Amino acid sequence: MSTESDSQLLTRLHIAEQKAEELARLLATVGHEVKTPIGIAVTASSHLQLKVESIKAEYQAGKMTQQSLEAFFDLVSESAQILQSNTQRASALMDSFKQVAIDQAQEQARVIELLPYFKQLQMSFALALKQAEAELKIDCDASLLLQSCPGALTQVLSNLIMNAIQHARIPGTPLTISLRALTENSAREGLRIELSDNGRGMSAELQQKVFDRYFTTAKEQGGSGLGLGIVRELIESTLNGELSLSSEEGQGTCFSLFLPSLV
């Protein structure tokens, strides 16, 4: 075999290795991103099934009251909204990753009305927040608009909210997560979005590593270390924004995002 053929073979092997690594990263990212909405949907459906059995037992025993029936109707309505929102999120994520996999065009930017957008996000996490004894507060003027990619922004904020739910809570202390949007003087047209919590905070050492891909403090619980790495990549590469972190142990954490209007 000639030297040139050996070189060509090594080149092909190197390209194949690169493609295999890219595929592995994509599959890991898909699994991590889709896990959140699917998990919320599964929890909502399980909770609904328990309530169906409970109200059925009350009916069969002749103990069902108008109050319990109305409460059940409210639960069914809330659960249906949560299921619809999160299954749509999962479907949108799969479509997004499909586009990446076949190298199609990136998501088109559009004008986002931030207040209803935030409220929809809040509703999709309603059950997860309730189970974690956490609250998501929104501080956003109804007039604020942002020209950006809503799918990428949803992935960013969903990861940050779930990260707070899973890691920030101090046992015995109610967790409050705040989502705030504000304008600021900047050379670029855009907005600042802050997501903060009153939780356990991070050490200076942890803050240096938290955005590293595959770094996790919850490996024993199945943590992949992908979440915050994805957040940084989406903000910097897809949304053309800037991300900063402020935290102190025992004093909570604040993620600050400057997002320019994408035109």
JSON list of C-alpha atoms in Angstrom, two decimals, residues 28 45 53 62 77 87 105 121 160 227 230:
[
{"chain": "A", "resi": 28, "resn": "ALA", "atom": "CA", "xyz": [-26.76, 13.08, 24.49]},
{"chain": "A", "resi": 45, "resn": "SER", "atom": "CA", "xyz": [-50.61, 12.10, 33.57]},
{"chain": "A", "resi": 53, "resn": "GLU", "atom": "CA", "xyz": [-59.32, 6.72, 40.62]},
{"chain": "A", "resi": 62, "resn": "GLY", "atom": "CA", "xyz": [-71.96, 7.80, 47.03]},
{"chain": "A", "resi": 77, "resn": "SER", "atom": "CA", "xyz": [-58.23, 21.32, 32.81]},
{"chain": "A", "resi": 87, "resn": "THR", "atom": "CA", "xyz": [-45.76, 17.40, 24.51]},
{"chain": "A", "resi": 105, "resn": "ALA", "atom": "CA", "xyz": [-31.51, 26.22, 8.19]},
{"chain": "A", "resi": 121, "resn": "LEU", "atom": "CA", "xyz": [-43.38, 28.85, 30.37]},
{"chain": "A", "resi": 160, "resn": "LEU", "atom": "CA", "xyz": [-32.16, 27.34, 33.99]},
{"chain": "A", "resi": 227, "resn": "GLY", "atom": "CA", "xyz": [-27.74, 21.51, 30.78]},
{"chain": "A", "resi": 230, "resn": "ILE", "atom": "CA", "xyz": [-26.13, 23.88, 26.30]}
]
